[in-house]
Coordinates of C-alpha atoms (C1' of nucleotides) in Angstrom, one line a residue:
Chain V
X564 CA -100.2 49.4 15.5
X565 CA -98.5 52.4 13.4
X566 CA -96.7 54.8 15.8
X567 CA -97.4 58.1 15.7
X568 CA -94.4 60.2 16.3
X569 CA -95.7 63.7 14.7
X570 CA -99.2 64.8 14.1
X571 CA -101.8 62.2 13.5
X572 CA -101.8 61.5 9.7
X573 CA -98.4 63.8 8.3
X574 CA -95.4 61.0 8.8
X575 CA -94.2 62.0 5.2
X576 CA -94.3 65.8 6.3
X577 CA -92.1 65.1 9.7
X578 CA -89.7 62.4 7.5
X579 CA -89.5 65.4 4.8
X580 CA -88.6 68.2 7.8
X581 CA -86.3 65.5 9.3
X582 CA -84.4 65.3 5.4
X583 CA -84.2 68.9 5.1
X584 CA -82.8 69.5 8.2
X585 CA -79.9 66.8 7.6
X586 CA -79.1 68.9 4.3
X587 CA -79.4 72.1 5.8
X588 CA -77.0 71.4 8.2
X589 CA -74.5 70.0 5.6
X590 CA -75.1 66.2 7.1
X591 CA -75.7 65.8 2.9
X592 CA -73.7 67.9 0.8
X593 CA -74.5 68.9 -2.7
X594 CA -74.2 66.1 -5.3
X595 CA -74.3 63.6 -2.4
X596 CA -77.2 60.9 -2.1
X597 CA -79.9 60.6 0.4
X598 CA -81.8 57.9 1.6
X599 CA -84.2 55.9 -1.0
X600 CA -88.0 54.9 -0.5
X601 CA -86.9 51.4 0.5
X602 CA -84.1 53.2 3.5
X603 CA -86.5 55.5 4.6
X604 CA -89.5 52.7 5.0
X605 CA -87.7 50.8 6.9
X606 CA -85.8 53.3 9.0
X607 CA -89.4 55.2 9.9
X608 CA -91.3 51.9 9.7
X609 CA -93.4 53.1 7.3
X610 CA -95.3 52.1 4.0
X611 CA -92.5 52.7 0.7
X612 CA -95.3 55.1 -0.9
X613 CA -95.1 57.2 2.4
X614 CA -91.2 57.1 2.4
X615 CA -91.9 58.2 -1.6
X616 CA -94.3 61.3 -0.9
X617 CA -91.7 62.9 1.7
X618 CA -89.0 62.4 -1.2
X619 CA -90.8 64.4 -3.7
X620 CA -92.5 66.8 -1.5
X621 CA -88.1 67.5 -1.4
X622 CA -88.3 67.4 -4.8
X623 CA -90.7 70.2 -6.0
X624 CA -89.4 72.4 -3.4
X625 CA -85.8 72.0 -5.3
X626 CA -84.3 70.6 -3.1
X627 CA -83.0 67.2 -4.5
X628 CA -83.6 66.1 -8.0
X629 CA -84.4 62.0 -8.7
X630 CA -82.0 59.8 -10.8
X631 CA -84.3 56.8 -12.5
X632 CA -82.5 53.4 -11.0
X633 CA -80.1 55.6 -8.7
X634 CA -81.4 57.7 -6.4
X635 CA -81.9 61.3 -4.9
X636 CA -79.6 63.3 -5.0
X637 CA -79.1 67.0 -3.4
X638 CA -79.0 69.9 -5.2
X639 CA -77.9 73.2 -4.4
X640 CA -79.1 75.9 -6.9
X641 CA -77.7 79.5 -6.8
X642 CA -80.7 81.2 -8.1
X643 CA -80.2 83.2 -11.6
X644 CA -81.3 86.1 -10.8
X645 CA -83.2 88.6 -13.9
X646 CA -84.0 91.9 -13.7
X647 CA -86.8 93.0 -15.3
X648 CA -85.7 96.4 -15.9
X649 CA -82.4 95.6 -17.7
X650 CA -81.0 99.3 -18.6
X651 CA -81.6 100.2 -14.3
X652 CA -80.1 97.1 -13.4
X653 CA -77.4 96.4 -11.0
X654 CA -77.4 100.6 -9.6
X655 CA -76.6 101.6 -6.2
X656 CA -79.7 101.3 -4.8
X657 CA -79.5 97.8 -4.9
X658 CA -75.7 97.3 -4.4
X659 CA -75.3 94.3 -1.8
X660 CA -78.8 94.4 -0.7
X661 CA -80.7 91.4 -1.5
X662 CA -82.8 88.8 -0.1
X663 CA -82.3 86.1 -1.6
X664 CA -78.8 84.2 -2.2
X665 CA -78.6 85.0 -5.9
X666 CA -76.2 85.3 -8.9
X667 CA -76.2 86.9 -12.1
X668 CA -73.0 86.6 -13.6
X669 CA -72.8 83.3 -14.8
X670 CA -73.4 82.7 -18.6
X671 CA -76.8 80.9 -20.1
X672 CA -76.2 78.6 -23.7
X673 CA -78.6 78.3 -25.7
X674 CA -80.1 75.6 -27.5
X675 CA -83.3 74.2 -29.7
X676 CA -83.4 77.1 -31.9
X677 CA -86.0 77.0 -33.9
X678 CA -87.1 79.7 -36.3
X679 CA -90.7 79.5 -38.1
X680 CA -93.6 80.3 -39.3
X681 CA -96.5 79.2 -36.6
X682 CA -99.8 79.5 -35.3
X683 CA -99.5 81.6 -31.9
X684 CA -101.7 81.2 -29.2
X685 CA -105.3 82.7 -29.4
X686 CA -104.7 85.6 -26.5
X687 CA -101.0 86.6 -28.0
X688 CA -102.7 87.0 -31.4
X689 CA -105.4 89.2 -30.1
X690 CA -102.5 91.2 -28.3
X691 CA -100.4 91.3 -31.8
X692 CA -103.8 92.2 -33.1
X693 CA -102.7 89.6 -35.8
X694 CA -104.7 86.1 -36.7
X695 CA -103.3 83.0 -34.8
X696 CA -102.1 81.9 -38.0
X697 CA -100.4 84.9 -38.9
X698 CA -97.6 84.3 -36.2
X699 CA -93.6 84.1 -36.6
X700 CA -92.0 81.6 -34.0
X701 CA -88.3 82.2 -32.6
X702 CA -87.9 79.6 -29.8
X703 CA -85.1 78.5 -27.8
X704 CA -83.8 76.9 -24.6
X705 CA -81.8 78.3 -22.0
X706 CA -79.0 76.2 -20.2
X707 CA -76.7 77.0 -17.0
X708 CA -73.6 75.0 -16.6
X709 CA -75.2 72.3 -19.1
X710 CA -78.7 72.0 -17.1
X711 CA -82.0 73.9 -18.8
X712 CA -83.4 76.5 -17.0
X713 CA -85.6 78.8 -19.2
X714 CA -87.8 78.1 -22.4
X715 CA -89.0 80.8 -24.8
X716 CA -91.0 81.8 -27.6
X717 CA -90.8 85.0 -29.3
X718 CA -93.9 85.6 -31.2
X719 CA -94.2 88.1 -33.9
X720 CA -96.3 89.5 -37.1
X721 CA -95.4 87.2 -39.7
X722 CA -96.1 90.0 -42.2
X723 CA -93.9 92.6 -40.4
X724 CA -90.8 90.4 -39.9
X725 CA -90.7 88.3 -43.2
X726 CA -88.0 88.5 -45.1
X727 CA -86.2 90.7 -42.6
X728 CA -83.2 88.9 -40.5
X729 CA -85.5 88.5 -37.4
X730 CA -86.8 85.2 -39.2
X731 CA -82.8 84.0 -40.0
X732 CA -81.3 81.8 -36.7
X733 CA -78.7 84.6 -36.5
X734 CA -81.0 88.4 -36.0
X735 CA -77.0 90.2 -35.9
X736 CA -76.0 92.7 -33.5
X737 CA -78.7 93.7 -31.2
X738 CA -80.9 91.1 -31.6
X739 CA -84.5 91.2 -32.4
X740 CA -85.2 94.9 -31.0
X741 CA -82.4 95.9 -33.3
X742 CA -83.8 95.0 -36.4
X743 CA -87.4 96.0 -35.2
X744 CA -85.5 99.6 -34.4
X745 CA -84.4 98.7 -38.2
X746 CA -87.8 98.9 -39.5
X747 CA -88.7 101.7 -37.7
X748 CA -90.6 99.8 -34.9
X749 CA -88.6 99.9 -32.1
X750 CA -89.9 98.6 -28.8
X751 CA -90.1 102.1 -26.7
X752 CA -91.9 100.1 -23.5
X753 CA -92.1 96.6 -22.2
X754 CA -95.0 94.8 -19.9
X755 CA -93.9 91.8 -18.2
X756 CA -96.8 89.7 -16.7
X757 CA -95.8 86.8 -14.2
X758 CA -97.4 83.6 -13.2
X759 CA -96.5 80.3 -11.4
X760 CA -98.0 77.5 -12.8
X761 CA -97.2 73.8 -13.4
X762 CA -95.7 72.8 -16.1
X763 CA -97.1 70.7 -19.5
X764 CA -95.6 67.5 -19.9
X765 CA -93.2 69.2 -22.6
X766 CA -92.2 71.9 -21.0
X767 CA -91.4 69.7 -17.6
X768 CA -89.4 67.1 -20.1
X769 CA -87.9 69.7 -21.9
X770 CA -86.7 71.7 -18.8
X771 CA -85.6 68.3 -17.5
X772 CA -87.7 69.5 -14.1
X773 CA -90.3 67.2 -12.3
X774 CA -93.8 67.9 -13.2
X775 CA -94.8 68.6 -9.9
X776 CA -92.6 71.4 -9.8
X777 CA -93.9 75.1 -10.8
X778 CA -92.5 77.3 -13.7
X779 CA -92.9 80.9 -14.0
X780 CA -94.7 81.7 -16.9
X781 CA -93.3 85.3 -18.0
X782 CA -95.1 87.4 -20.8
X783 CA -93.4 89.8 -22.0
X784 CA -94.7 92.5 -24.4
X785 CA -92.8 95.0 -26.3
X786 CA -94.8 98.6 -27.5
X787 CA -93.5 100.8 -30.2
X788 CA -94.1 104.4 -30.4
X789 CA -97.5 104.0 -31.7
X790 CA -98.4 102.0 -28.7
X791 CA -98.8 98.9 -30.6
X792 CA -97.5 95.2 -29.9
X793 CA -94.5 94.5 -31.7
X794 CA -93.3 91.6 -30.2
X795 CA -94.5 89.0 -27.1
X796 CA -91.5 86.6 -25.4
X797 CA -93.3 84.1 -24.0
X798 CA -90.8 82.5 -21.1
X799 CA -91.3 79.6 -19.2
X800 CA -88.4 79.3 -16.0
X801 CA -88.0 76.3 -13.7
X802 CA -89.3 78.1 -10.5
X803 CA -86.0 76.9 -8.5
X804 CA -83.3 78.4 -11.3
X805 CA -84.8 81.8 -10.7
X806 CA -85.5 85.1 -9.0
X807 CA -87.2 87.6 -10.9
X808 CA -86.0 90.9 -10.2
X809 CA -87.7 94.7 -10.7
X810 CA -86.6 98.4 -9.2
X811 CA -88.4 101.4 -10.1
X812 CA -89.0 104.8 -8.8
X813 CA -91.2 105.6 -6.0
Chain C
X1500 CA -106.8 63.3 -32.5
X1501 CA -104.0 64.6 -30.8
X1502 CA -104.3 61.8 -28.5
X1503 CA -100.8 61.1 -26.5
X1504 CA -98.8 57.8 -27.0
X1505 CA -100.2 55.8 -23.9
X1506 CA -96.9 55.5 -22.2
X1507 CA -97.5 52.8 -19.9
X1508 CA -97.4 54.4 -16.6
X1509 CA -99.2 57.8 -16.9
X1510 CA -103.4 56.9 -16.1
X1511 CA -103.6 59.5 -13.7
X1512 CA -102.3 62.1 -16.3
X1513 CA -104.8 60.9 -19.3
X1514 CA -108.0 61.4 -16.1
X1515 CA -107.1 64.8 -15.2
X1516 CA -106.4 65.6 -18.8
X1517 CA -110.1 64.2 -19.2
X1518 CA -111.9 66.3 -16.5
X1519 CA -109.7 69.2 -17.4
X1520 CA -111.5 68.8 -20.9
X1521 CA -114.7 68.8 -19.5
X1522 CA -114.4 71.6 -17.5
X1523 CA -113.0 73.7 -20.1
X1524 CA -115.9 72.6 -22.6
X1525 CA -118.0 73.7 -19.4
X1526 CA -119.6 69.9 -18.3
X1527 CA -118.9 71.0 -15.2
X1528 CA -119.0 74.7 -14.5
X1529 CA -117.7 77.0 -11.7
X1530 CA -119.2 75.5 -8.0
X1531 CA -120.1 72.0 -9.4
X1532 CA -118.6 69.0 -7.9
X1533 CA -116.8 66.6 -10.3
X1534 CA -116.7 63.0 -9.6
X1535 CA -114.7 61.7 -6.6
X1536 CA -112.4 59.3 -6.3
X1537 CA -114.0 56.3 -5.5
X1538 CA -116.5 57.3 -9.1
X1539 CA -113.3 57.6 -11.0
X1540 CA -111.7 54.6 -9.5
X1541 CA -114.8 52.8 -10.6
X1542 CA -115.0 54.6 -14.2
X1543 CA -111.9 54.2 -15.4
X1544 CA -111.2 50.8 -13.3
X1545 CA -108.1 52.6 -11.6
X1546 CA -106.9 52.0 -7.7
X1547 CA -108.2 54.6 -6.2
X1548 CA -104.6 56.2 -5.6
X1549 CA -104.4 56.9 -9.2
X1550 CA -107.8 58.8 -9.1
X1551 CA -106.3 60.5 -6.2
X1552 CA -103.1 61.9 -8.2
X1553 CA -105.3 62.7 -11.0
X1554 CA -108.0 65.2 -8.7
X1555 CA -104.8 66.4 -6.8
X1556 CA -103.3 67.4 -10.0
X1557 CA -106.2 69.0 -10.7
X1558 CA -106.3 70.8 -7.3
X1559 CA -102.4 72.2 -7.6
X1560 CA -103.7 73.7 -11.3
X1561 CA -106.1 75.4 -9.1
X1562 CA -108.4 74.3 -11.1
X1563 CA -110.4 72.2 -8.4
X1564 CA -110.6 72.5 -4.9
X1565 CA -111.1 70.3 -2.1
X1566 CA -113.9 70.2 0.5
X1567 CA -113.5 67.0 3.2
X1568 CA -116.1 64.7 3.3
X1569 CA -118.0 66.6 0.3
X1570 CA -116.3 66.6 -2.9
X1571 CA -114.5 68.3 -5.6
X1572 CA -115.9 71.6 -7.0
X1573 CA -114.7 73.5 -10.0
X1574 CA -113.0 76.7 -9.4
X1575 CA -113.0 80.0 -11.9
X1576 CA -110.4 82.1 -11.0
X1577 CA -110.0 85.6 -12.4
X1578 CA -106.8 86.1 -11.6
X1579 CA -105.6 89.2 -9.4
X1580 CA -103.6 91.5 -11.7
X1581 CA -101.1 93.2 -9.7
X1582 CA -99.2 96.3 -10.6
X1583 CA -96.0 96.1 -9.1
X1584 CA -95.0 100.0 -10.6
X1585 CA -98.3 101.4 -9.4
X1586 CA -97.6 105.3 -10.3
X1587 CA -97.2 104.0 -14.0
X1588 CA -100.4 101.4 -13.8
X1589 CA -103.4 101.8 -16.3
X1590 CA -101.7 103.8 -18.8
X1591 CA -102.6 103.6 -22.4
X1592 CA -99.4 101.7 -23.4
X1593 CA -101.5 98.4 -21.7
X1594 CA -104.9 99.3 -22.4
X1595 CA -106.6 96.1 -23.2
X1596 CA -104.0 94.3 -23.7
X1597 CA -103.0 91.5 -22.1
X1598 CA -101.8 87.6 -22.2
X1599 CA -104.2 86.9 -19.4
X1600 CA -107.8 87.0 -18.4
X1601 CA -107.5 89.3 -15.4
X1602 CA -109.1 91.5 -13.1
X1603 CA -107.7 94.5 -10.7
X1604 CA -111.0 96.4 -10.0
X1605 CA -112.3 93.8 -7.2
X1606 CA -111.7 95.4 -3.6
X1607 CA -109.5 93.1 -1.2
X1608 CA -110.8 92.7 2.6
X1609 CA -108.0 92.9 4.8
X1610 CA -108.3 90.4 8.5
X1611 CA -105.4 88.8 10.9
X1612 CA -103.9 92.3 11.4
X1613 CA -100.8 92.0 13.8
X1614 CA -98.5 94.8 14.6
X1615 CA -95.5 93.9 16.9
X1616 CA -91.8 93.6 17.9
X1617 CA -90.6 90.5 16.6
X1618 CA -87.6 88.8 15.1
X1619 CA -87.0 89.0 11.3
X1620 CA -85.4 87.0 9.1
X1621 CA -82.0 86.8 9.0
X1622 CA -81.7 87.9 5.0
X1623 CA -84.4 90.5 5.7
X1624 CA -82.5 91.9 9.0
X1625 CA -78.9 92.2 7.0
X1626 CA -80.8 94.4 4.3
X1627 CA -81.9 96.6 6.9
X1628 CA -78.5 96.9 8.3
X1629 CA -80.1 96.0 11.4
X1630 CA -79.8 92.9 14.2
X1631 CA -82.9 90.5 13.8
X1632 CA -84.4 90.6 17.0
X1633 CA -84.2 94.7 16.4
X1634 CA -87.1 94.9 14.2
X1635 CA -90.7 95.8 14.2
X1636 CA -93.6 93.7 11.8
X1637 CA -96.7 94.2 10.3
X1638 CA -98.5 91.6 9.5
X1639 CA -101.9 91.1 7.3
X1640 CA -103.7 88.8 5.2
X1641 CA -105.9 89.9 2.3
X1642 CA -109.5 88.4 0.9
X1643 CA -111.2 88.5 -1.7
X1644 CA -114.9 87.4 -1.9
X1645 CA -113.7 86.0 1.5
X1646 CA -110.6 83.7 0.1
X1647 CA -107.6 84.7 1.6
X1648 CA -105.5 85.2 -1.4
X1649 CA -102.5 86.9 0.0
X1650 CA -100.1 87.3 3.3
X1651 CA -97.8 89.7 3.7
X1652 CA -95.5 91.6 6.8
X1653 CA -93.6 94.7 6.9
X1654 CA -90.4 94.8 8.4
X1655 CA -88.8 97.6 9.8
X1656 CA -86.3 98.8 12.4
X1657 CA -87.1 99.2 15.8
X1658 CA -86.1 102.2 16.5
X1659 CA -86.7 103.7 13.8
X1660 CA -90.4 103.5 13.9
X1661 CA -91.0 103.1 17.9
X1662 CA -93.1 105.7 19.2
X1663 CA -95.0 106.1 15.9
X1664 CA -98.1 105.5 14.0
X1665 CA -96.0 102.6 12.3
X1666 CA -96.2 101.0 15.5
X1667 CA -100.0 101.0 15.7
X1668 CA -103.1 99.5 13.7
X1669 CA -103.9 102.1 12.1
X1670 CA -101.5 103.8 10.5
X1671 CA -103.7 107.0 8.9
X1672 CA -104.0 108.5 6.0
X1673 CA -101.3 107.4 3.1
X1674 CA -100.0 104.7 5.2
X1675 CA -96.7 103.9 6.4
X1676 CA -95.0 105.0 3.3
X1677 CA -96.3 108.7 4.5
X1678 CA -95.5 108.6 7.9
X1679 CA -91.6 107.5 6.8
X1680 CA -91.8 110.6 4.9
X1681 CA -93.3 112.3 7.9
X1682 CA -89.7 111.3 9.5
X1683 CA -88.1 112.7 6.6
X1684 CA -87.1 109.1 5.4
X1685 CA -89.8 108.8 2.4
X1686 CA -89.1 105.7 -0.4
X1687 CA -87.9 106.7 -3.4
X1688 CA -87.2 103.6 -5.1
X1689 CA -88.3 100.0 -4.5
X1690 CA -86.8 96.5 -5.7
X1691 CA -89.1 93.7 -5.7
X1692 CA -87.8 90.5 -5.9
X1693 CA -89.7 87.4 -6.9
X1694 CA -89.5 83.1 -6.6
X1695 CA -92.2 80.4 -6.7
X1696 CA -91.9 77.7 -4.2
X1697 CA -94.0 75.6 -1.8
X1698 CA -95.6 76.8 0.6
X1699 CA -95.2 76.4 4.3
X1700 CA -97.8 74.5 6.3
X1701 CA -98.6 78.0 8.0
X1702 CA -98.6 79.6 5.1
X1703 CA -100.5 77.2 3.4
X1704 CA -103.7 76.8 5.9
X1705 CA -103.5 80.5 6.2
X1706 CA -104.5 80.8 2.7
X1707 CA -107.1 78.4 3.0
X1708 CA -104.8 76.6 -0.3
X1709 CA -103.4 72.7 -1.2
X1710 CA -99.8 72.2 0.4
X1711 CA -98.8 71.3 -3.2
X1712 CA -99.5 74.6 -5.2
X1713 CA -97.0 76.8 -5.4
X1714 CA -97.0 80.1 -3.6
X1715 CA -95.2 83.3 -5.1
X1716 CA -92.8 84.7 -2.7
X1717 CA -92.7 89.1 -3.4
X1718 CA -90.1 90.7 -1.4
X1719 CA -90.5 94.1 -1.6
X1720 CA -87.7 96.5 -0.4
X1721 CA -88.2 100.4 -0.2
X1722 CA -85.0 103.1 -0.4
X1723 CA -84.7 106.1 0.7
X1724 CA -83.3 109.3 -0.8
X1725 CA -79.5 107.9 0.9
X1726 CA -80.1 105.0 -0.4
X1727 CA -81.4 102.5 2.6
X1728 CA -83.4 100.4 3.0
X1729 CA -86.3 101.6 5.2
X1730 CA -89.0 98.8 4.6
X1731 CA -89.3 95.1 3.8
X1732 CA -92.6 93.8 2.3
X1733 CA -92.9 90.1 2.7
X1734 CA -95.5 89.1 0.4
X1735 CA -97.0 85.6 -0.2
X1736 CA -99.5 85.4 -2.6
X1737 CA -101.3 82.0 -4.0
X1738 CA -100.4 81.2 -7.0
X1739 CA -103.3 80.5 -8.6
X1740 CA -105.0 83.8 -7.3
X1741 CA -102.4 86.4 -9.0
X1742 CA -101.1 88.0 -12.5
X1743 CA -97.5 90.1 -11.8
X1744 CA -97.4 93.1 -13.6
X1745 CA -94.8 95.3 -14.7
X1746 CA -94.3 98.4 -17.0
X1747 CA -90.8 100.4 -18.0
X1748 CA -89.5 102.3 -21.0
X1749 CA -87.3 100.7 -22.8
Chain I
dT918 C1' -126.3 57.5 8.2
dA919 C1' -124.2 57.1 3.7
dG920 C1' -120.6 59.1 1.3
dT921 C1' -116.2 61.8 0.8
dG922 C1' -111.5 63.3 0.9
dG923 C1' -106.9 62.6 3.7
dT924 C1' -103.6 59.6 4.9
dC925 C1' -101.5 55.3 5.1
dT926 C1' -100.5 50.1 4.3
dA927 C1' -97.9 46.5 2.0
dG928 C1' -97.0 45.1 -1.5
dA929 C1' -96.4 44.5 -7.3
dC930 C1' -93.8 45.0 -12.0
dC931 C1' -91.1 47.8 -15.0
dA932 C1' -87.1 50.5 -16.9
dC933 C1' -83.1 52.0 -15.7
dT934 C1' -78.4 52.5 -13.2
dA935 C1' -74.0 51.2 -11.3
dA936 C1' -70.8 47.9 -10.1
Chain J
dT305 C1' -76.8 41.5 -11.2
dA306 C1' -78.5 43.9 -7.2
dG307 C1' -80.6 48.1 -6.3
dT308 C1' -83.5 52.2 -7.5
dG309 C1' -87.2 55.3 -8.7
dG310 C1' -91.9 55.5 -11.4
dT311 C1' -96.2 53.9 -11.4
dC312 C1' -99.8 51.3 -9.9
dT313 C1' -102.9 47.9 -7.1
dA314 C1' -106.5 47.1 -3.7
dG315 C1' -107.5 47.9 0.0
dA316 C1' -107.7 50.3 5.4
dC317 C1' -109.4 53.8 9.1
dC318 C1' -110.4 58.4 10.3
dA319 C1' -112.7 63.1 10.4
dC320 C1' -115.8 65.4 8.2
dT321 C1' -120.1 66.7 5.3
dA322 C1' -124.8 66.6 3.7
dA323 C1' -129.3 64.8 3.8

DNA sequence: TAGTGGTCTAGACCACTAA
DNA sequence: TAGTGGTCTAGACCACTAA
């Protein structure tokens, strides 16, 4: 019969730990392949769908990403880390002091820019206090040494940005809030609301992440003087890629 | 119909996408079961493995949840909003508006309370400028309506809160955040980090949640006036339970 | 006692990769 | 061309639930 060398019923969780620990301690370095369903089967003596599940219970925790008609193969991601709360960033407070193995000094690209008209989604309209259909669109990708890490949409009033350079590719210096400073509707406070959820097929194929993997679905909202909604950025970041970072005052 | 290609290869997803739809058109309404795998095996003539993916990808949404031997029942969450800059919460810069449909005004019970000497994290030990085995926990978890929704520990020096009301269940009035202050070493300024992963097997039968939905991972560190680090606040919240909130000027 | 989810078996075919 | 991951088949036994 099936032996049972870890708790009754959780052979992909002990064949999982066992992986782990081999790339933890360096036995597979980054880059470097791991054993395949068919390997693992037959080294554990178990079923090829068991020897699957402990290879992408690896997976959504980031730890090795799947070649189709290769293998897995081990990553090793140095976080991106964002802070929130740009203009306090990097102070002395937090000089050094850090809990998680993080960097954020290496550049992003950008790609898929798209600039248009669109219909935005029912609870960003209501926050706009704009119709759906009276939406403007800037969307782009975010890459880090070629691999995507972030999506996002900025949603605005159509009305309020046409014809202004917020709807051209190129916003010029400053960027959006610049030109939105322009017209006398400069963002004066942000909101940033945070959620981990799974990914839509899109977002998963455009992120190049499996879709078993969680994003982190970040809202942001910008408030002019007058306390109204100028602009939303709605970002969507492969949960391994990054750590979201905030400092305020007690 | 915006009906996807049929990519051979993807049943499970065009299932779950089907009883998404019907619970969001309300067929089957918060509390009701849905049908079960052996039912959708049968409806859609599927192995019941691919009936299994498409209720577990149902269950990491949080949109089901599991009960062994009875079923799958529709969850509503109203997603804890969380207000990581609490002196600045509620202010009329946010009123009404926001991206998700949220709730903060629901009390959360508070059970498992632990208080003791223990060994903390290596990453959490070096922020405190302290040796691991040199530090003192709290550790909670928090319900609401009776669901465990959210573990988190304290970590703190030793020595530096030995002999005090840190050290003890109770911690009276204004918490521990007073009684640094009592010790003249009040926080001034906090940085809370953030990441989405997996959680641990611990973690995730403490929260009562699917070892496949994502947990989010709040570190929480509190300064004082000389600019160290007096507390850690290890956070783990499920996923599917919890809105992040932020507010700053620009 | 009948039914359910949790886990697992032992394969299959396909598109794709690397040599 | 041999090997791999992606998806799927058609079952199995177990612990547990609800009537």
């Amino acid at each position: 019969m099936a032996q049972k060398k870890k708790a009754a019923g959780h052979k992909f969780r002990g064949i999982a730990a066992d992986l782990q620990a081999a790339i933890d301690r360096g036995e597979y370095g980054p880059g470097q392949r791991i054993p395949g369903e068919k390997a693992l089967a037959e080294t554990y003596d178990v079923a090829p769908m068991t020897a699957r599940q402990a290879l992408h219970w690896l997976r959504s925790q980031g730890s090795v990403e799947s070649r189709k008609g290769a293998g897995f193969y081990v990553l090793n991601w140095r976080p991106i880390r964002r802070s929130g709360i740009t203009r306090l960033a990097r102070n002395q407070w937090s000089n050094g002091k850090s809990v998680w193995e993080a960097d954020d000094s290496r550049p992003l690209d950008v790609d898929q820019l798209c600039v248009k008209r669109a219909t935005a989604p029912e609870r960003f309209a209501s926050v706009l206090e704009i119709e759906p259909e009276a939406a403007f669109a800037r969307s782009r990708r975010y890459l880090l040494d070629g691999r995507p890490v972030l999506l996002a949409v900025s949603w605005f009033d159509h009305d309020l940005v046409s014809g202004t350079p917020i709807t051209r590719p190129d916003t010029g210096p400053g960027g959006v809030y610049a030109r939105l400073a322009d017209m006398g509707r400069a963002p004066v406070r942000f909101n940033e609301s945070i959620r981990a959820q799974l990914p839509t097929e899109e977002e998963a194929e455009r992120l190049k992440m499996p879709p078993e993997r969680a994003v982190l679905r970040i809202a942001r909202t910008a408030f002019d003087d007058s306390g109204r909604a100028v602009e939303i950025n709605a970002m969507v970041a492969d949960s391994a890629a990054y750590v979201l970072d905030y400092e305020f005052d007690a």
